[in-house]
Amino acid sequence: MLSADNRYGDVLATEVSPADGPFRCPACQKPVILKQGHIKISHFAHVPDAVCPYNSVGESEEHRSIKLEIRRQLLRISGVTDVRLERYLREVRPDISFVLNGILVAIEIQLSRLSRSKIKWRTEVYARKNIAVLWMPLFSMEPFQKRYAPKDWERYVHGLYFGKVYYWSEGLKLQPVKFEDYMLTSGMYPGKRYSKDFVTPSLLPPVLITDLTARWRKQWRDFPRAKLWCEPWNS
Ligand SMILES: [Zn+2]
């Protein structure tokens, strides 16, 4: 993890020195070790075998660098305040959070391949806390060619966000993708048949994280009542 508490409050591993310690995990209150070097991005680590829901063993360099990149970009936008990494909110700890137009926004970078039930549960928690959430996987052009086989959680996020997934591409830029039906062209079956596994990805015009707005949705089928950070109704 990139943030921990010291005697003054929460600090970033990239902005402190060992003399600013000791450092504690905000969740379990146990001491964490500041890891600074030349190869990996500076971060905090629990002692081995520490029992903590935020013992982020195996957090990738990619995940850390994206968090820092988005934070850097958000800090430059006027009107955006209270930019924090890994803000501790008890049941949840969003990768990045900030306030825009009086709305607290949480970004969950979807790298760890959470299950749909975990996504659902955290989405419910954010709604209860009146926080707008953006579930954000990473964009790469390669899989989005002619046909694409979305993972279960991607289909879930697509449904949750009214038929769109907001993939992160760079800086504050998101690539919204809509999954359209993929038609099977097998000559074995008469008439039109649509694939259950594949979709035709449709790349929509990019948007910025800070262009989005909060939108509530009611509980429906497998989707909980949610406060989503996404485009407004008319777009
Ligand atoms: Zn901890």
Tab-separated table of C-alpha atoms and ligand atoms in Angstrom:
chain	number	residue	atom	x	y	z
A	1	MET	CA	0.000	0.000	0.000
A	2	LEU	CA	1.039	3.564	-0.630
A	3	SER	CA	-0.445	5.321	2.379
A	4	ALA	CA	-0.145	4.782	6.125
A	5	ASP	CA	-0.560	6.798	9.305
A	6	ASN	CA	2.174	8.471	11.267
A	7	ARG	CA	1.886	10.844	14.218
A	8	TYR	CA	0.598	13.649	12.000
A	9	GLY	CA	-2.008	11.792	9.984
A	10	ASP	CA	-1.886	9.839	6.766
A	11	VAL	CA	1.185	10.062	4.596
A	12	LEU	CA	2.373	8.667	1.270
A	13	ALA	CA	5.353	6.328	1.070
A	14	THR	CA	6.675	8.370	-1.850
A	15	GLU	CA	6.727	11.569	0.204
A	16	VAL	CA	8.241	10.550	3.553
A	17	SER	CA	11.577	9.366	4.901
A	18	PRO	CA	12.230	6.739	7.591
A	19	ALA	CA	12.633	9.566	10.124
A	20	ASP	CA	8.925	10.380	9.719
A	21	GLY	CA	8.063	6.985	11.224
A	22	PRO	CA	6.879	4.953	12.972
A	23	PHE	CA	4.106	4.178	10.513
A	24	ARG	CA	0.898	2.326	11.236
A	25	CYS	CA	-1.712	0.626	9.089
A	26	PRO	CA	-4.946	2.641	9.437
A	27	ALA	CA	-7.012	-0.543	9.353
A	28	CYS	CA	-5.312	-2.838	11.862
A	29	GLN	CA	-3.167	-0.238	13.661
A	30	LYS	CA	-0.161	-2.537	13.439
A	31	PRO	CA	3.227	-1.132	12.454
A	32	VAL	CA	4.059	-1.188	8.765
A	33	ILE	CA	7.484	-1.006	7.176
A	34	LEU	CA	8.476	1.760	4.783
A	35	LYS	CA	10.023	0.187	1.688
A	36	GLN	CA	12.009	2.625	-0.375
A	37	GLY	CA	14.440	1.670	-3.096
A	38	HIS	CA	15.517	2.433	-6.609
A	39	ILE	CA	13.646	-0.267	-8.466
A	40	LYS	CA	10.185	-0.493	-6.969
A	41	ILE	CA	7.809	2.347	-6.176
A	42	SER	CA	8.058	3.258	-2.490
A	43	HIS	CA	5.340	1.626	-0.414
A	44	PHE	CA	4.425	0.332	3.023
A	45	ALA	CA	4.314	-3.334	3.931
A	46	HIS	CA	2.871	-5.227	6.872
A	47	VAL	CA	5.198	-7.548	8.731
A	48	PRO	CA	5.034	-11.042	7.217
A	49	ASP	CA	1.922	-13.017	8.160
A	50	ALA	CA	0.137	-9.955	9.551
A	51	VAL	CA	-3.602	-10.525	9.738
A	52	CYS	CA	-5.240	-7.494	8.163
A	53	PRO	CA	-7.883	-7.071	5.465
A	54	TYR	CA	-5.551	-4.575	3.815
A	55	ASN	CA	-2.457	-6.699	3.871
A	56	SER	CA	-1.938	-5.958	0.209
A	57	VAL	CA	0.678	-8.620	-0.427
A	58	GLY	CA	1.348	-8.890	-4.119
A	59	GLU	CA	-0.005	-5.493	-5.039
A	60	SER	CA	1.532	-4.897	-8.432
A	61	GLU	CA	3.833	-2.096	-9.471
A	62	GLU	CA	1.329	-1.327	-12.193
A	63	HIS	CA	-1.426	-0.814	-9.614
A	64	ARG	CA	0.778	1.509	-7.550
A	65	SER	CA	1.918	3.553	-10.517
A	66	ILE	CA	-1.642	4.048	-11.800
A	67	LYS	CA	-2.793	5.272	-8.394
A	68	LEU	CA	0.053	7.790	-8.257
A	69	GLU	CA	-0.533	8.897	-11.849
A	70	ILE	CA	-4.247	9.559	-11.317
A	71	ARG	CA	-3.521	11.366	-8.050
A	72	ARG	CA	-0.952	13.574	-9.798
A	73	GLN	CA	-3.444	14.478	-12.502
A	74	LEU	CA	-6.312	15.130	-10.078
A	75	LEU	CA	-4.179	17.497	-8.012
A	76	ARG	CA	-3.851	19.714	-11.103
A	77	ILE	CA	-7.586	20.109	-11.656
A	78	SER	CA	-9.199	23.141	-10.085
A	79	GLY	CA	-12.354	22.291	-8.185
A	80	VAL	CA	-11.020	18.870	-7.173
A	81	THR	CA	-10.217	18.719	-3.471
A	82	ASP	CA	-9.282	16.199	-0.812
A	83	VAL	CA	-7.454	13.814	-3.168
A	84	ARG	CA	-6.458	10.769	-1.165
A	85	LEU	CA	-4.995	7.352	-1.872
A	86	GLU	CA	-6.351	4.325	-0.009
A	87	ARG	CA	-8.607	6.404	2.214
A	88	TYR	CA	-9.580	4.222	5.152
A	89	LEU	CA	-13.389	3.974	5.409
A	90	ARG	CA	-13.661	0.826	7.524
A	91	GLU	CA	-15.364	-1.716	5.221
A	92	VAL	CA	-13.872	-0.198	2.100
A	93	ARG	CA	-10.651	1.501	1.141
A	94	PRO	CA	-10.823	2.960	-2.362
A	95	ASP	CA	-7.609	3.204	-4.378
A	96	ILE	CA	-8.214	6.885	-5.042
A	97	SER	CA	-10.853	9.242	-3.719
A	98	PHE	CA	-11.550	12.933	-4.103
A	99	VAL	CA	-14.255	15.558	-3.773
A	100	LEU	CA	-15.735	17.291	-6.812
A	101	ASN	CA	-18.780	19.608	-6.669
A	102	GLY	CA	-19.386	18.492	-3.100
A	103	ILE	CA	-19.508	14.807	-4.073
A	104	LEU	CA	-17.109	12.293	-2.588
A	105	VAL	CA	-15.944	9.984	-5.370
A	106	ALA	CA	-14.200	6.625	-4.945
A	107	ILE	CA	-12.245	4.894	-7.683
A	108	GLU	CA	-11.712	1.168	-7.489
A	109	ILE	CA	-9.082	0.068	-9.984
A	110	GLN	CA	-10.146	-3.355	-11.095
A	111	LEU	CA	-6.878	-5.240	-11.445
A	112	SER	CA	-7.268	-7.805	-8.755
A	113	ARG	CA	-10.116	-9.564	-10.520
A	114	LEU	CA	-12.644	-9.282	-7.761
A	115	SER	CA	-15.702	-11.491	-7.996
A	116	ARG	CA	-19.096	-10.063	-8.850
A	117	SER	CA	-20.246	-10.633	-5.260
A	118	LYS	CA	-17.349	-8.573	-3.890
A	119	ILE	CA	-18.075	-5.774	-6.387
A	120	LYS	CA	-21.742	-5.893	-5.448
A	121	TRP	CA	-21.023	-5.769	-1.738
A	122	ARG	CA	-18.591	-2.850	-1.967
A	123	THR	CA	-20.972	-0.979	-4.273
A	124	GLU	CA	-23.679	-1.329	-1.622
A	125	VAL	CA	-21.311	-0.069	1.071
A	126	TYR	CA	-20.389	3.002	-0.990
A	127	ALA	CA	-24.075	3.809	-1.565
A	128	ARG	CA	-24.764	3.564	2.168
A	129	LYS	CA	-21.920	5.996	2.780
A	130	ASN	CA	-23.241	8.317	0.049
A	131	ILE	CA	-20.045	7.931	-1.985
A	132	ALA	CA	-20.116	7.738	-5.789
A	133	VAL	CA	-18.077	4.785	-7.027
A	134	LEU	CA	-16.275	4.140	-10.296
A	135	TRP	CA	-15.219	0.551	-10.988
A	136	MET	CA	-12.403	0.976	-13.448
A	137	PRO	CA	-10.512	-1.778	-15.267
A	138	LEU	CA	-7.560	-1.016	-17.532
A	139	PHE	CA	-7.851	-0.447	-21.240
A	140	SER	CA	-5.723	-2.080	-23.858
A	141	MET	CA	-6.584	-2.004	-27.526
A	142	GLU	CA	-5.637	-5.557	-28.296
A	143	PRO	CA	-8.589	-7.508	-26.817
A	144	PHE	CA	-11.158	-5.099	-28.232
A	145	GLN	CA	-10.961	-6.098	-31.843
A	146	LYS	CA	-13.791	-7.872	-33.618
A	147	ARG	CA	-15.076	-9.934	-30.759
A	148	TYR	CA	-14.386	-10.046	-27.071
A	149	ALA	CA	-15.146	-12.531	-24.308
A	150	PRO	CA	-15.828	-10.406	-21.203
A	151	LYS	CA	-15.124	-11.881	-17.827
A	152	ASP	CA	-18.006	-12.382	-15.437
A	153	TRP	CA	-17.149	-9.254	-13.408
A	154	GLU	CA	-16.868	-7.201	-16.601
A	155	ARG	CA	-20.383	-8.197	-17.634
A	156	TYR	CA	-21.532	-7.300	-14.156
A	157	VAL	CA	-19.906	-3.857	-14.210
A	158	HIS	CA	-21.312	-3.307	-17.730
A	159	GLY	CA	-24.832	-3.973	-16.468
A	160	LEU	CA	-24.327	-1.930	-13.338
A	161	TYR	CA	-23.207	1.151	-15.314
A	162	PHE	CA	-26.237	1.073	-17.632
A	163	GLY	CA	-24.489	-0.796	-20.448
A	164	LYS	CA	-20.942	0.570	-20.378
A	165	VAL	CA	-17.585	-0.203	-18.849
A	166	TYR	CA	-15.220	2.701	-18.199
A	167	TYR	CA	-11.693	1.478	-18.877
A	168	TRP	CA	-8.775	3.620	-17.783
A	169	SER	CA	-6.502	4.584	-20.665
A	170	GLU	CA	-4.140	7.312	-19.360
A	171	GLY	CA	-4.085	10.286	-17.016
A	172	LEU	CA	-7.727	11.094	-16.306
A	173	LYS	CA	-8.884	9.620	-19.604
A	174	LEU	CA	-11.385	6.778	-19.720
A	175	GLN	CA	-12.386	4.655	-22.675
A	176	PRO	CA	-16.056	3.714	-22.377
A	177	VAL	CA	-16.852	0.415	-24.072
A	178	LYS	CA	-20.313	-0.914	-24.831
A	179	PHE	CA	-20.805	-4.635	-25.311
A	180	GLU	CA	-23.101	-5.305	-28.259
A	181	ASP	CA	-24.380	-8.709	-29.278
A	182	TYR	CA	-21.994	-10.846	-31.259
A	183	MET	CA	-23.726	-12.734	-34.020
A	184	LEU	CA	-22.689	-16.260	-34.772
A	185	THR	CA	-22.236	-16.924	-38.441
A	186	SER	CA	-22.367	-20.670	-38.336
A	187	GLY	CA	-24.213	-22.088	-41.302
A	188	MET	CA	-25.447	-24.953	-39.166
A	189	TYR	CA	-28.301	-22.999	-37.663
A	190	PRO	CA	-30.994	-21.165	-39.528
A	191	GLY	CA	-31.780	-17.606	-38.523
A	192	LYS	CA	-29.807	-15.264	-36.271
A	193	ARG	CA	-28.000	-16.534	-33.204
A	194	TYR	CA	-26.075	-14.520	-30.706
A	195	SER	CA	-23.063	-15.777	-28.827
A	196	LYS	CA	-23.328	-16.247	-25.062
A	197	ASP	CA	-19.572	-15.949	-24.643
A	198	PHE	CA	-18.605	-13.227	-27.061
A	199	VAL	CA	-19.667	-9.634	-27.527
A	200	THR	CA	-18.897	-7.052	-30.171
A	201	PRO	CA	-17.076	-4.258	-28.302
A	202	SER	CA	-18.087	-0.775	-29.329
A	203	LEU	CA	-15.589	1.936	-28.369
A	204	LEU	CA	-17.363	5.153	-27.440
A	205	PRO	CA	-15.792	8.643	-27.325
A	206	PRO	CA	-13.311	8.958	-24.433
A	207	VAL	CA	-14.309	10.909	-21.321
A	208	LEU	CA	-12.357	12.301	-18.383
A	209	ILE	CA	-12.862	11.056	-14.841
A	210	THR	CA	-13.649	14.640	-13.862
A	211	ASP	CA	-16.332	14.916	-16.600
A	212	LEU	CA	-18.472	12.305	-14.885
A	213	THR	CA	-21.248	12.852	-12.402
A	214	ALA	CA	-23.031	10.965	-9.642
A	215	ARG	CA	-26.035	8.920	-10.652
A	216	TRP	CA	-28.183	6.824	-8.340
A	217	ARG	CA	-29.708	3.564	-9.424
A	218	LYS	CA	-32.338	1.498	-7.648
A	219	GLN	CA	-31.860	-2.077	-6.582
A	220	TRP	CA	-32.733	-4.269	-9.570
A	221	ARG	CA	-32.133	-7.993	-10.051
A	222	ASP	CA	-28.536	-8.680	-9.027
A	223	PHE	CA	-27.642	-4.979	-8.870
A	224	PRO	CA	-27.761	-3.247	-5.493
A	225	ARG	CA	-28.949	0.277	-4.867
A	226	ALA	CA	-25.921	2.221	-6.044
A	227	LYS	CA	-24.416	5.671	-6.353
A	228	LEU	CA	-22.362	5.506	-9.520
A	229	TRP	CA	-19.751	7.873	-10.923
A	230	CYS	CA	-20.626	7.862	-14.621
A	231	GLU	CA	-22.084	9.886	-17.467
A	232	PRO	CA	-25.422	11.656	-17.003
A	233	TRP	CA	-28.663	10.208	-18.367
A	234	ASN	CA	-28.734	12.034	-21.665
A	235	SER	CA	-25.358	10.891	-22.965
B	1	ZN	ZN	-3.232	-3.535	8.514
